[in-house]
XYZ file of C-alpha atoms in Angstrom:
481
model
C 121.674 75.283 123.724
C 122.352 76.994 120.747
C 122.412 74.164 118.281
C 118.756 73.408 119.769
C 117.438 76.859 119.325
C 119.310 78.308 116.264
C 116.525 76.949 113.562
C 113.666 78.258 115.576
C 115.131 81.721 115.253
C 113.514 83.943 112.704
C 115.747 85.351 110.227
C 115.419 89.235 110.619
C 117.518 92.295 109.446
C 117.679 95.752 111.572
C 114.308 96.450 110.393
C 112.538 93.333 111.535
C 112.373 92.082 107.959
C 113.076 88.595 106.853
C 115.554 89.610 104.355
C 119.068 88.148 103.064
C 121.343 89.900 105.048
C 119.684 89.550 108.162
C 120.825 86.971 110.943
C 119.086 84.820 112.947
C 120.918 85.273 116.457
C 121.519 88.820 115.165
C 120.144 91.393 112.920
C 122.886 91.322 110.309
C 125.087 88.572 108.566
C 128.114 90.992 109.627
C 127.451 90.476 113.221
C 126.381 86.886 112.801
C 130.046 86.453 111.474
C 131.548 88.385 114.194
C 129.620 86.346 116.969
C 130.352 82.962 114.939
C 134.196 83.339 114.501
C 134.822 82.793 118.659
C 132.193 80.061 119.001
C 134.071 77.973 116.322
C 136.867 78.761 118.065
C 135.424 77.439 121.467
C 134.049 74.471 119.692
C 137.358 73.193 118.357
C 138.699 73.365 121.992
C 136.215 71.144 123.282
C 135.080 69.012 120.165
C 137.285 65.976 121.088
C 135.775 65.908 124.579
C 132.214 65.636 123.079
C 130.076 62.343 122.380
C 129.840 61.802 118.526
C 126.113 62.586 118.530
C 126.693 66.141 120.262
C 129.446 66.883 117.890
C 126.902 66.311 114.907
C 124.344 68.310 116.387
C 126.586 71.108 116.963
C 127.954 71.031 113.798
C 125.065 70.608 111.835
C 122.387 72.503 113.639
C 124.656 75.248 114.877
C 127.833 75.840 113.092
C 127.062 74.819 109.436
C 123.540 76.265 109.805
C 124.684 79.779 110.806
C 127.422 79.455 107.999
C 124.722 78.870 105.653
C 122.601 81.997 106.867
C 125.936 84.000 106.086
C 126.764 82.481 102.678
C 123.223 83.155 100.941
C 124.395 86.886 101.490
C 126.861 87.512 98.725
C 128.912 90.672 98.860
C 132.011 91.964 97.011
C 135.264 93.416 97.953
C 134.205 95.052 101.164
C 135.251 94.527 104.713
C 132.076 92.729 105.890
C 132.742 90.172 103.202
C 136.195 89.714 105.011
C 134.357 88.859 108.352
C 132.033 86.721 106.556
C 134.824 84.867 105.061
C 136.708 84.070 108.297
C 133.345 82.918 109.646
C 132.577 80.350 107.106
C 136.136 79.266 106.585
C 136.528 78.513 110.442
C 133.339 76.355 110.350
C 134.602 74.669 107.388
C 137.856 73.712 109.013
C 136.404 72.848 112.407
C 133.766 70.690 110.798
C 135.831 69.242 107.864
C 133.563 70.696 105.127
C 136.443 71.510 102.437
C 133.964 73.203 100.378
C 133.492 75.981 102.991
C 137.061 76.312 103.213
C 137.479 76.733 99.554
C 134.573 79.353 99.537
C 136.161 81.297 102.160
C 139.578 81.511 100.700
C 139.560 81.078 96.855
C 136.247 82.475 95.817
C 136.689 84.525 92.680
C 134.626 87.319 93.452
C 134.772 87.471 97.324
C 137.038 85.346 99.052
C 140.474 85.935 100.967
C 142.692 86.000 98.311
C 140.704 88.286 95.963
C 139.819 90.539 98.896
C 143.834 91.035 99.519
C 144.353 91.183 95.627
C 141.539 94.019 94.829
C 141.114 95.623 98.233
C 144.606 96.462 99.495
C 146.051 99.056 97.487
C 149.494 99.114 96.134
C 150.467 101.179 99.275
C 148.805 98.711 101.743
C 145.738 100.693 102.681
C 142.313 99.309 102.640
C 140.662 101.138 99.652
C 137.773 102.726 101.645
C 140.500 105.064 102.693
C 139.636 105.175 106.348
C 142.120 103.919 109.286
C 139.004 102.818 111.437
C 137.798 100.505 108.603
C 141.383 99.574 107.663
C 141.829 98.283 111.129
C 138.479 96.581 111.168
C 139.468 94.834 107.980
C 142.527 93.688 109.741
C 140.766 92.177 112.636
C 138.559 90.340 110.099
C 141.431 88.584 108.244
C 143.442 87.318 110.629
C 141.293 84.557 112.290
C 140.856 82.995 108.678
C 144.705 83.195 107.933
C 145.854 81.652 111.167
C 143.367 79.033 110.786
C 144.590 77.990 107.658
C 148.366 78.518 108.465
C 147.516 75.688 110.985
C 145.903 73.775 108.169
C 148.843 74.077 105.880
C 147.614 76.975 103.695
C 149.765 80.102 103.571
C 147.958 83.019 103.255
C 150.305 85.244 104.746
C 151.507 86.871 101.526
C 153.596 90.018 100.962
C 150.702 92.111 99.928
C 148.662 91.054 103.081
C 151.613 91.998 105.243
C 151.484 95.381 103.421
C 148.167 96.013 105.506
C 150.149 96.636 108.384
C 152.465 99.210 106.914
C 149.986 101.525 106.266
C 148.816 102.471 109.999
C 152.340 103.312 110.922
C 152.855 105.209 107.732
C 150.048 107.551 108.484
C 150.425 107.676 112.133
C 151.190 111.153 113.797
C 153.777 111.381 116.298
C 151.391 110.849 119.217
C 150.559 107.551 117.473
C 147.031 109.083 116.594
C 145.563 108.777 113.105
C 144.773 111.948 111.110
C 141.096 111.220 110.876
C 140.201 111.057 107.248
C 136.966 109.920 106.048
C 134.353 107.786 108.186
C 135.620 105.851 111.062
C 138.655 108.233 111.961
C 140.569 105.172 113.735
C 142.434 105.263 116.984
C 146.121 105.521 118.066
C 148.061 102.691 116.752
C 148.943 101.497 119.952
C 145.269 100.085 120.072
C 146.510 97.820 117.450
C 149.019 96.056 119.303
C 147.169 92.578 119.594
C 147.208 92.532 115.890
C 151.026 93.511 115.542
C 151.754 90.371 117.791
C 150.846 88.231 115.276
C 152.176 90.041 112.235
C 155.605 90.469 114.183
C 155.692 86.576 114.483
C 154.717 85.951 110.982
C 156.714 88.549 108.846
C 159.295 89.574 111.767
C 159.438 93.382 110.452
C 161.080 95.530 113.189
C 158.678 98.135 112.742
C 155.940 96.013 113.708
C 158.163 94.734 116.768
C 158.543 98.306 117.826
C 154.879 99.002 117.998
C 154.596 95.814 120.149
C 157.187 96.833 122.534
C 155.296 100.033 123.113
C 152.213 98.117 124.078
C 151.650 96.329 127.693
C 151.085 93.127 125.441
C 148.436 91.850 127.571
C 146.413 90.449 124.878
C 145.018 87.063 123.879
C 147.159 87.504 120.889
C 150.555 88.060 122.740
C 149.765 85.201 124.785
C 148.937 82.924 121.805
C 151.455 84.085 119.384
C 153.744 86.941 120.857
C 157.678 86.596 120.191
C 159.058 86.434 123.584
C 161.694 89.442 122.760
C 160.937 92.505 120.796
C 163.613 95.526 119.928
C 162.148 98.731 121.545
C 162.990 101.914 119.071
C 160.990 104.214 117.306
C 157.457 103.352 117.238
C 156.603 105.807 114.392
C 158.720 106.170 111.248
C 160.728 109.446 110.994
C 160.519 109.616 107.257
C 158.089 111.112 104.900
C 155.856 108.609 103.412
C 153.892 108.921 99.883
C 151.013 106.461 99.476
C 150.558 107.405 95.887
C 147.975 104.639 94.598
C 145.833 105.198 97.746
C 146.198 109.306 97.601
C 147.676 109.882 100.865
C 150.916 111.435 102.164
C 152.752 112.059 105.680
C 155.328 114.759 105.251
C 157.504 114.641 108.500
C 160.139 116.997 109.629
C 162.277 117.589 112.697
C 160.452 118.917 115.830
C 158.432 116.491 115.172
C 156.412 117.954 112.738
C 153.789 116.138 110.582
C 151.227 117.295 107.974
C 148.923 114.242 106.556
C 147.509 115.158 103.152
C 144.696 113.606 101.537
C 144.823 114.155 97.842
C 143.953 110.816 95.745
C 140.936 108.187 95.779
C 137.767 109.261 97.173
C 137.027 105.979 99.029
C 133.915 104.635 98.058
C 130.914 105.111 100.294
C 132.894 105.823 103.267
C 134.828 108.764 101.428
C 134.407 112.329 102.533
C 134.214 115.685 100.327
C 137.997 116.803 101.396
C 140.219 116.823 98.658
C 143.524 118.418 99.259
C 142.865 118.525 103.026
C 145.469 118.685 105.427
C 146.111 117.491 109.231
C 148.913 119.119 110.971
C 150.986 118.118 114.184
C 153.352 120.290 115.918
C 154.512 121.585 119.241
C 153.139 118.218 120.507
C 149.710 118.924 119.324
C 147.365 118.166 116.593
C 146.421 121.597 115.159
C 145.129 121.250 111.632
C 141.861 119.219 112.656
C 139.668 116.699 110.717
C 136.528 115.962 112.331
C 136.405 112.563 111.594
C 132.744 111.097 111.681
C 130.211 110.331 114.146
C 127.106 107.873 114.214
C 125.683 107.852 110.643
C 122.221 107.986 111.545
C 122.566 111.232 113.311
C 122.143 114.205 111.059
C 124.995 116.280 111.867
C 127.014 113.572 110.192
C 125.628 114.728 106.800
C 125.111 118.008 107.611
C 128.496 118.773 108.950
C 131.205 115.976 108.936
C 130.540 115.147 105.428
C 130.766 118.543 104.350
C 133.706 120.392 102.580
C 133.753 123.461 104.818
C 134.294 120.898 107.954
C 137.827 120.288 106.420
C 140.888 122.098 106.108
C 140.428 122.677 102.259
C 138.917 124.987 99.970
C 134.921 125.187 99.536
C 133.704 126.510 96.235
C 130.559 128.748 96.131
C 129.737 126.740 99.513
C 128.782 123.521 97.928
C 130.248 120.243 98.704
C 132.858 118.518 96.799
C 131.956 115.842 94.224
C 133.061 112.279 95.045
C 136.126 112.428 92.507
C 139.588 111.519 92.754
C 142.710 113.988 92.918
C 146.010 113.557 91.570
C 149.497 113.831 92.424
C 151.907 116.382 90.585
C 155.198 116.298 92.710
C 156.587 114.430 95.647
C 160.084 114.909 97.280
C 161.375 114.164 100.535
C 165.199 114.453 101.731
C 167.192 116.201 104.187
C 164.372 116.934 106.632
C 162.354 118.705 103.867
C 159.333 117.372 102.206
C 157.295 118.685 99.396
C 154.185 117.543 97.866
C 151.840 119.165 95.099
C 148.687 117.732 94.499
C 145.517 118.872 92.160
C 142.035 118.100 92.114
C 140.156 119.065 88.919
C 136.834 117.691 88.992
C 135.681 118.024 92.535
C 133.918 121.402 91.411
C 132.879 121.689 87.572
C 135.257 124.222 85.696
C 137.287 124.838 88.525
C 141.055 123.419 89.068
C 142.517 123.194 92.652
C 146.025 122.887 93.227
C 147.950 122.913 96.483
C 151.694 122.862 97.402
C 153.079 122.266 100.676
C 156.603 122.205 101.862
C 157.628 121.075 105.660
C 160.622 121.812 107.175
C 161.762 122.171 110.936
C 159.300 124.644 112.499
C 156.967 125.525 109.404
C 154.906 124.706 106.687
C 154.679 126.504 103.505
C 151.070 126.442 102.219
C 149.972 127.623 98.352
C 146.664 126.736 97.366
C 145.508 127.935 93.855
C 142.244 128.128 92.348
C 141.543 128.753 88.757
C 138.508 128.910 86.867
C 137.226 130.726 83.652
C 134.412 132.232 85.529
C 134.048 133.931 88.812
C 133.338 132.071 91.796
C 133.471 132.239 95.764
C 136.617 130.486 97.308
C 136.508 129.736 100.896
C 139.910 128.607 102.381
C 139.001 127.163 105.932
C 141.414 125.779 108.740
C 140.099 124.323 112.108
C 142.190 123.867 115.026
C 141.429 123.354 118.871
C 142.815 126.382 121.264
C 142.172 130.088 122.023
C 142.210 131.886 118.283
C 143.141 135.448 118.035
C 143.973 137.508 114.877
C 145.985 140.851 113.762
C 142.381 142.070 112.429
C 139.770 143.844 113.855
C 136.925 141.559 113.454
C 133.217 142.244 114.274
C 130.152 139.849 115.049
C 128.219 139.073 111.885
C 124.640 139.096 112.411
C 123.242 136.861 110.165
C 124.855 133.213 109.942
C 127.447 132.625 107.107
C 124.692 130.048 105.357
C 121.961 127.676 105.610
C 123.076 124.617 104.072
C 126.206 122.406 103.599
C 127.829 122.490 106.787
C 127.657 126.504 107.094
C 124.538 126.570 109.152
C 126.662 124.894 112.004
C 129.218 127.577 112.317
C 128.508 129.650 115.505
C 129.624 133.172 116.875
C 130.751 133.910 113.471
C 132.873 137.406 113.244
C 133.921 138.626 110.122
C 136.582 141.876 108.905
C 138.460 142.563 105.824
C 142.130 141.892 104.912
C 143.461 143.618 101.870
C 146.894 143.367 103.236
C 148.782 140.472 105.358
C 147.406 139.378 108.247
C 147.900 136.464 111.148
C 145.849 134.072 113.000
C 147.040 132.303 116.216
C 145.851 129.175 117.846
C 147.204 128.820 121.315
C 146.686 125.930 124.109
C 148.625 125.136 126.866
C 152.112 126.015 125.754
C 152.109 125.221 122.303
C 151.167 127.877 119.456
C 150.376 127.910 115.878
C 150.434 130.865 114.019
C 149.106 131.525 110.097
C 150.720 134.177 108.423
C 148.335 134.940 105.560
C 149.409 136.916 102.367
C 146.425 139.549 102.045
C 144.722 140.421 98.507
C 142.226 143.041 97.739
C 138.807 141.968 98.473
C 139.416 139.454 100.845
C 136.937 138.907 103.657
C 137.921 136.822 106.921
C 135.378 134.919 109.281
C 136.141 133.068 112.396
C 133.407 130.922 114.345
C 133.180 127.879 116.284
C 131.983 124.543 114.651
C 131.660 120.789 115.787
C 134.929 118.855 116.224
C 135.458 115.062 116.840
C 132.677 115.073 119.382
C 129.306 116.872 118.337
C 129.615 119.024 121.563
C 132.965 120.030 120.906
C 133.267 123.779 119.686
C 136.493 123.882 117.702
C 137.591 127.640 116.429
C 138.025 128.042 112.529
C 139.430 130.513 110.157
C 137.726 131.061 106.897
C 139.550 133.246 104.127
C 137.384 134.124 101.317
C 137.836 135.566 98.037
C 135.385 135.959 95.149
C 137.336 135.763 91.839
C 138.125 133.824 88.599
C 141.311 133.045 89.953
C 143.060 133.381 93.150
C 146.215 131.978 95.430
C 145.980 131.575 98.883
C 149.405 131.755 100.341
C 149.776 130.856 104.248
C 152.985 129.998 106.463
C 152.220 128.004 109.376
C 154.596 128.236 112.262
C 154.760 125.780 115.113
C 156.120 126.993 118.550
C 156.300 126.098 122.009
C 157.165 129.628 123.765
């Protein structure tokens, strides 16, 4: 039926325009590709039962025709191109058209091999720095890799395999992702079907432990799953540095974890949150990254892509520039992990430097801000739970600002802290206390702002100083009373 009709469908994009990048059955070559992959699978299963004229009709008027619509939309290193490669490559395999296979695998600008060579960082993280898009890319790659394997072409390189390392390296003790950048991703257990294939091909014990933590009820488990997998710790207990990608996961007994984002911006899906952290302790995520929501919703741009929405420093109420940061120090031994990183280009003329040391029960956090001129520095921290402080705060009659995310902070209270003070979040039987070193002229604000879901209202703390240079020194203490 589709072979009869496909040529009659007008090519159209999401605006109804006849443009390259649009599809025929669907409105994007991406969606056309996602649809075409299982169509090729299904056809391959029944091909030998069909008469020759039916095979020619389906192959020429549907499979190859759809592949041609997809091929004319050329992209570079991108998660979408990975889906397009798999669709075109599978059509090539099932119809015997070698030129489609060669293009999907070996095209020097966009084929499978160059996607792995250039799109995967040295640490195994997809270059966009989002675990959601990382998983989306993993889902796009395996159909072509597996089809090629069955045809005697080995695409299961060690570098391809590192894609499966990153979700485990950056997982919090619960298996949840930190939430950095667009598309925060989901719990690593949700990738179990992908790790069925990974364990079958690379036989790394970490992949098997993740598989063992799932119900193994997927199609991939049925087709590719290894009968016996060894149970064990799904999330590695060691601290991990992904220096090329610019991420780190500090881990200490407890279990405690601190995810840090310091390096690559992440292209169009990156967020302005250099030196931002996400913390986990007392069996809870406390330092929260909001992640992202549907891109067309104004709140995504106004809040989720603001700097004040993240656990880092905002300068003069502005959004960080899309620049990379750098690593200065990394050590991890004896249950203690230390990271020092800097961001010198995200604000003109301002140097930001954060030093973090995680050990059992606590995180020592030192954030240095330096410039030749006076600026307003806002150190922010967001966490779910009931927020209280040792300070006397009064309701603020006016909002903290009218743009760059500040307009979305509600129920603002304010006070001063020339000396040391504490702020505490409590939820259930978990408690996080921040002990903040005071300094003359320090202003303190609390309020509520959107969380992972726009309807959430997450308590936040802002510590503000106006100076050329200042240092925010904070001790994070995790407890289960």
